[in-house]
Amino acid sequence: MSILSGKHILLGVTGSIAAYKAADLASKLTQAGAQVDVILTGAGEKFVTPLTFQSVTGRRAYTDNDLWGNEAHILHVTFGKTADILVIAPCTADTMAKLAHGIADNLLTVTALAAACPILIAPAMDGGMFDHPATRANLAALQSHGVLVAGPAEGYLASGLSGKGRMVESVEVLGHIRNVLGKRGKLAGKKIIVTAGGTQEAIDPVRILTNHSSGRQGYALAQAALDSGADVCLITTPTALTPPVGARVVCVKSVQEMLDVLINESADALIMAAAAADFRPKQVAKEKMKKRDGIPQIELEAAPDILKIVTSSPLGAGSGSPAGKKRFKVVVGFAAESQDLLENAAEKLQSKGLDFIAANDISAKDAGFAIETNRITLLFANGTQEILQLMSKTEAAEKIIEHTARLLE
Ligand SMILES: Cc1cc2nc3c(=O)[nH]c(=O)nc-3n(C[C@H](O)[C@H](O)[C@H](O)COP(=O)(O)O)c2cc1C
């Protein structure tokens, strides 16, 4: 998570039952390499102690005592100037009201008023409190002041009732923080489409023909593109993964569905990380094939070649861009091969007119499908190569996004 590495994050914790989630958030941010300074309100301290945060961040946590302590006035001004972002999670109705009206009566609210950095809040409260016209007006005021808001989510509330007011989970707050920090990255203002997962070709209403792709590499690419400030569209087949916060997600199943979506899209770059089927059943049985009818003979046909079709069909009139213009300025492919890796990848690079291809040796135990690491060689259209040693799919994604950004410069 290089986007968070070395970043100075101020985490405000207010008096909500959801304050326990802030400890997890502080821990995740610290593990990702951020310097996390926590400020608790008096009510926040009733729910979690400064010691909890000191233990997970390795830094002292601040309370209202520090507002009147030795560092006094310097503290809030310094924090407000040096932080990359002020995150208030959970944010109570009370703190929202104070922030909306410029009230600065504790260390957190005085810091927020002095802050020159972006402010992100994750509201947490009972559904009735969130729905109250006063809270709604405060939320609208905060948004009009440029404060960013994560959630709240629908679901079980501490009151025992269900409704909208739950603080979003820490991993989602983390996603919002990444979006804010990435805003001015190398891909700011660029649109990137990433495809992910293994396509599913129906045999009958019950059975499918698919592959082992987990979608991990594609999702990591979408996250890395977001971290670089891109506007990301993730076209994904069903996976067990949670899409990164901020991506526009389009769900598809078959190669045809993926093609139907892509043919209506244009972007600065297309990264085809999905494992799209080469073959599909020629006929899809209308009813479930029954065992009693014997072993079926399933005839296959070639599935549409998505890359070939979308790269050879320029934009038409009415697509929002000049007709005849290339659909994608940069196209990146993946070649998952079990033999003759580089030869096969080079052939695909050339035949599909790609800018570069990530050749992926799926015969290696520590690379390829459904695991966290990958061993990739990048082959470029100009004939150069770059071998990426064994690394996490996140790191591999960051390298691929760096090259994509370089080609778009
Ligand atoms: C057990 C308990 C749970 C509370 N949970 C919330 C909550 O989830 N959201 C909220 O807005 N207020 C909640 N409150 C009320 C706030 O703690 C109270 O408004 C307090 O003044 C907030 O101060 P602060 O915003 O400075 O942290 C709760 C109070 C108690 C006693």
PDB file of N, CA, C and O in Angstrom, residues 104-133:
ATOM      1  N   ALA A 104     -15.472  25.362  17.942  1.00  0.00           N
ATOM      2  CA  ALA A 104     -14.138  24.803  18.189  1.00  0.00           C
ATOM      3  C   ALA A 104     -13.896  24.773  19.688  1.00  0.00           C
ATOM      4  O   ALA A 104     -13.139  25.568  20.221  1.00  0.00           O
ATOM      5  N   ASP A 105     -14.558  23.833  20.372  1.00  0.00           N
ATOM      6  CA  ASP A 105     -14.478  23.830  21.836  1.00  0.00           C
ATOM      7  C   ASP A 105     -13.744  22.615  22.400  1.00  0.00           C
ATOM      8  O   ASP A 105     -13.824  22.344  23.574  1.00  0.00           O
ATOM      9  N   ASN A 106     -13.081  21.857  21.544  1.00  0.00           N
ATOM     10  CA  ASN A 106     -12.218  20.784  22.063  1.00  0.00           C
ATOM     11  C   ASN A 106     -11.055  20.607  21.081  1.00  0.00           C
ATOM     12  O   ASN A 106     -11.049  21.217  19.999  1.00  0.00           O
ATOM     13  N   LEU A 107     -10.072  19.778  21.435  1.00  0.00           N
ATOM     14  CA  LEU A 107      -8.859  19.678  20.591  1.00  0.00           C
ATOM     15  C   LEU A 107      -9.203  19.238  19.165  1.00  0.00           C
ATOM     16  O   LEU A 107      -8.646  19.753  18.194  1.00  0.00           O
ATOM     17  N   LEU A 108     -10.164  18.306  19.048  1.00  0.00           N
ATOM     18  CA  LEU A 108     -10.489  17.808  17.717  1.00  0.00           C
ATOM     19  C   LEU A 108     -11.168  18.887  16.866  1.00  0.00           C
ATOM     20  O   LEU A 108     -10.778  19.130  15.719  1.00  0.00           O
ATOM     21  N   THR A 109     -12.166  19.555  17.431  1.00  0.00           N
ATOM     22  CA  THR A 109     -12.907  20.534  16.613  1.00  0.00           C
ATOM     23  C   THR A 109     -12.050  21.781  16.329  1.00  0.00           C
ATOM     24  O   THR A 109     -12.155  22.367  15.256  1.00  0.00           O
ATOM     25  N   VAL A 110     -11.196  22.139  17.264  1.00  0.00           N
ATOM     26  CA  VAL A 110     -10.330  23.302  17.019  1.00  0.00           C
ATOM     27  C   VAL A 110      -9.296  22.940  15.928  1.00  0.00           C
ATOM     28  O   VAL A 110      -8.966  23.757  15.060  1.00  0.00           O
ATOM     29  N   THR A 111      -8.843  21.686  15.944  1.00  0.00           N
ATOM     30  CA  THR A 111      -7.902  21.228  14.912  1.00  0.00           C
ATOM     31  C   THR A 111      -8.598  21.212  13.548  1.00  0.00           C
ATOM     32  O   THR A 111      -8.028  21.643  12.534  1.00  0.00           O
ATOM     33  N   ALA A 112      -9.853  20.739  13.538  1.00  0.00           N
ATOM     34  CA  ALA A 112     -10.602  20.678  12.274  1.00  0.00           C
ATOM     35  C   ALA A 112     -10.779  22.075  11.683  1.00  0.00           C
ATOM     36  O   ALA A 112     -10.668  22.278  10.467  1.00  0.00           O
ATOM     37  N   LEU A 113     -11.029  23.055  12.565  1.00  0.00           N
ATOM     38  CA  LEU A 113     -11.241  24.423  12.066  1.00  0.00           C
ATOM     39  C   LEU A 113      -9.945  25.012  11.513  1.00  0.00           C
ATOM     40  O   LEU A 113      -9.955  25.803  10.568  1.00  0.00           O
ATOM     41  N   ALA A 114      -8.828  24.577  12.095  1.00  0.00           N
ATOM     42  CA  ALA A 114      -7.522  25.106  11.652  1.00  0.00           C
ATOM     43  C   ALA A 114      -6.952  24.316  10.474  1.00  0.00           C
ATOM     44  O   ALA A 114      -5.969  24.725   9.869  1.00  0.00           O
ATOM     45  N   ALA A 115      -7.595  23.185  10.152  1.00  0.00           N
ATOM     46  CA  ALA A 115      -6.983  22.258   9.180  1.00  0.00           C
ATOM     47  C   ALA A 115      -6.938  22.809   7.764  1.00  0.00           C
ATOM     48  O   ALA A 115      -7.923  23.346   7.260  1.00  0.00           O
ATOM     49  N   ALA A 116      -5.761  22.638   7.144  1.00  0.00           N
ATOM     50  CA  ALA A 116      -5.613  23.053   5.743  1.00  0.00           C
ATOM     51  C   ALA A 116      -5.746  21.831   4.831  1.00  0.00           C
ATOM     52  O   ALA A 116      -5.764  21.953   3.621  1.00  0.00           O
ATOM     53  N   CYS A 117      -5.824  20.653   5.446  1.00  0.00           N
ATOM     54  CA  CYS A 117      -5.867  19.394   4.663  1.00  0.00           C
ATOM     55  C   CYS A 117      -7.321  18.974   4.424  1.00  0.00           C
ATOM     56  O   CYS A 117      -8.240  19.514   5.044  1.00  0.00           O
ATOM     57  N   PRO A 118      -7.538  17.995   3.537  1.00  0.00           N
ATOM     58  CA  PRO A 118      -8.904  17.488   3.353  1.00  0.00           C
ATOM     59  C   PRO A 118      -9.428  16.851   4.647  1.00  0.00           C
ATOM     60  O   PRO A 118      -8.650  16.309   5.428  1.00  0.00           O
ATOM     61  N   ILE A 119     -10.736  16.948   4.845  1.00  0.00           N
ATOM     62  CA  ILE A 119     -11.369  16.336   6.023  1.00  0.00           C
ATOM     63  C   ILE A 119     -12.362  15.280   5.539  1.00  0.00           C
ATOM     64  O   ILE A 119     -13.184  15.542   4.665  1.00  0.00           O
ATOM     65  N   LEU A 120     -12.258  14.101   6.132  1.00  0.00           N
ATOM     66  CA  LEU A 120     -13.173  12.998   5.814  1.00  0.00           C
ATOM     67  C   LEU A 120     -13.861  12.570   7.099  1.00  0.00           C
ATOM     68  O   LEU A 120     -13.188  12.353   8.107  1.00  0.00           O
ATOM     69  N   ILE A 121     -15.195  12.476   7.063  1.00  0.00           N
ATOM     70  CA  ILE A 121     -15.891  12.001   8.272  1.00  0.00           C
ATOM     71  C   ILE A 121     -16.640  10.703   7.971  1.00  0.00           C
ATOM     72  O   ILE A 121     -17.120  10.501   6.853  1.00  0.00           O
ATOM     73  N   ALA A 122     -16.722   9.849   8.978  1.00  0.00           N
ATOM     74  CA  ALA A 122     -17.518   8.620   8.868  1.00  0.00           C
ATOM     75  C   ALA A 122     -18.590   8.698   9.955  1.00  0.00           C
ATOM     76  O   ALA A 122     -18.340   8.305  11.104  1.00  0.00           O
ATOM     77  N   PRO A 123     -19.769   9.250   9.604  1.00  0.00           N
ATOM     78  CA  PRO A 123     -20.816   9.400  10.628  1.00  0.00           C
ATOM     79  C   PRO A 123     -21.230   8.060  11.223  1.00  0.00           C
ATOM     80  O   PRO A 123     -21.224   7.044  10.540  1.00  0.00           O
ATOM     81  N   ALA A 124     -21.572   8.086  12.507  1.00  0.00           N
ATOM     82  CA  ALA A 124     -22.040   6.878  13.190  1.00  0.00           C
ATOM     83  C   ALA A 124     -23.053   7.315  14.227  1.00  0.00           C
ATOM     84  O   ALA A 124     -22.732   8.110  15.106  1.00  0.00           O
ATOM     85  N   MET A 125     -24.265   6.845  14.101  1.00  0.00           N
ATOM     86  CA  MET A 125     -25.295   7.204  15.087  1.00  0.00           C
ATOM     87  C   MET A 125     -26.539   6.372  14.863  1.00  0.00           C
ATOM     88  O   MET A 125     -26.636   5.652  13.857  1.00  0.00           O
ATOM     89  N   ASP A 126     -27.473   6.526  15.759  1.00  0.00           N
ATOM     90  CA  ASP A 126     -28.763   5.870  15.633  1.00  0.00           C
ATOM     91  C   ASP A 126     -29.479   6.414  14.375  1.00  0.00           C
ATOM     92  O   ASP A 126     -29.279   7.583  14.004  1.00  0.00           O
ATOM     93  N   GLY A 127     -30.307   5.561  13.772  1.00  0.00           N
ATOM     94  CA  GLY A 127     -30.983   5.958  12.537  1.00  0.00           C
ATOM     95  C   GLY A 127     -31.826   7.222  12.691  1.00  0.00           C
ATOM     96  O   GLY A 127     -31.844   8.082  11.805  1.00  0.00           O
ATOM     97  N   GLY A 128     -32.492   7.350  13.839  1.00  0.00           N
ATOM     98  CA  GLY A 128     -33.339   8.525  14.088  1.00  0.00           C
ATOM     99  C   GLY A 128     -32.502   9.787  14.166  1.00  0.00           C
ATOM    100  O   GLY A 128     -32.896  10.855  13.655  1.00  0.00           O
ATOM    101  N   MET A 129     -31.325   9.672  14.778  1.00  0.00           N
ATOM    102  CA  MET A 129     -30.429  10.840  14.885  1.00  0.00           C
ATOM    103  C   MET A 129     -29.936  11.253  13.495  1.00  0.00           C
ATOM    104  O   MET A 129     -29.851  12.440  13.183  1.00  0.00           O
ATOM    105  N   PHE A 130     -29.622  10.238  12.683  1.00  0.00           N
ATOM    106  CA  PHE A 130     -29.107  10.566  11.346  1.00  0.00           C
ATOM    107  C   PHE A 130     -30.194  11.182  10.481  1.00  0.00           C
ATOM    108  O   PHE A 130     -29.929  12.073   9.653  1.00  0.00           O
ATOM    109  N   ASP A 131     -31.443  10.713  10.678  1.00  0.00           N
ATOM    110  CA  ASP A 131     -32.551  11.223   9.866  1.00  0.00           C
ATOM    111  C   ASP A 131     -33.061  12.576  10.336  1.00  0.00           C
ATOM    112  O   ASP A 131     -33.840  13.227   9.647  1.00  0.00           O
ATOM    113  N   HIS A 132     -32.660  13.001  11.526  1.00  0.00           N
ATOM    114  CA  HIS A 132     -33.181  14.266  12.071  1.00  0.00           C
ATOM    115  C   HIS A 132     -32.831  15.422  11.128  1.00  0.00           C
ATOM    116  O   HIS A 132     -31.711  15.499  10.617  1.00  0.00           O
ATOM    117  N   PRO A 133     -33.807  16.318  10.907  1.00  0.00           N
ATOM    118  CA  PRO A 133     -33.531  17.443   9.990  1.00  0.00           C
ATOM    119  C   PRO A 133     -32.285  18.237  10.364  1.00  0.00           C
ATOM    120  O   PRO A 133     -31.568  18.726   9.492  1.00  0.00           O
TER     121      PRO A 133
END
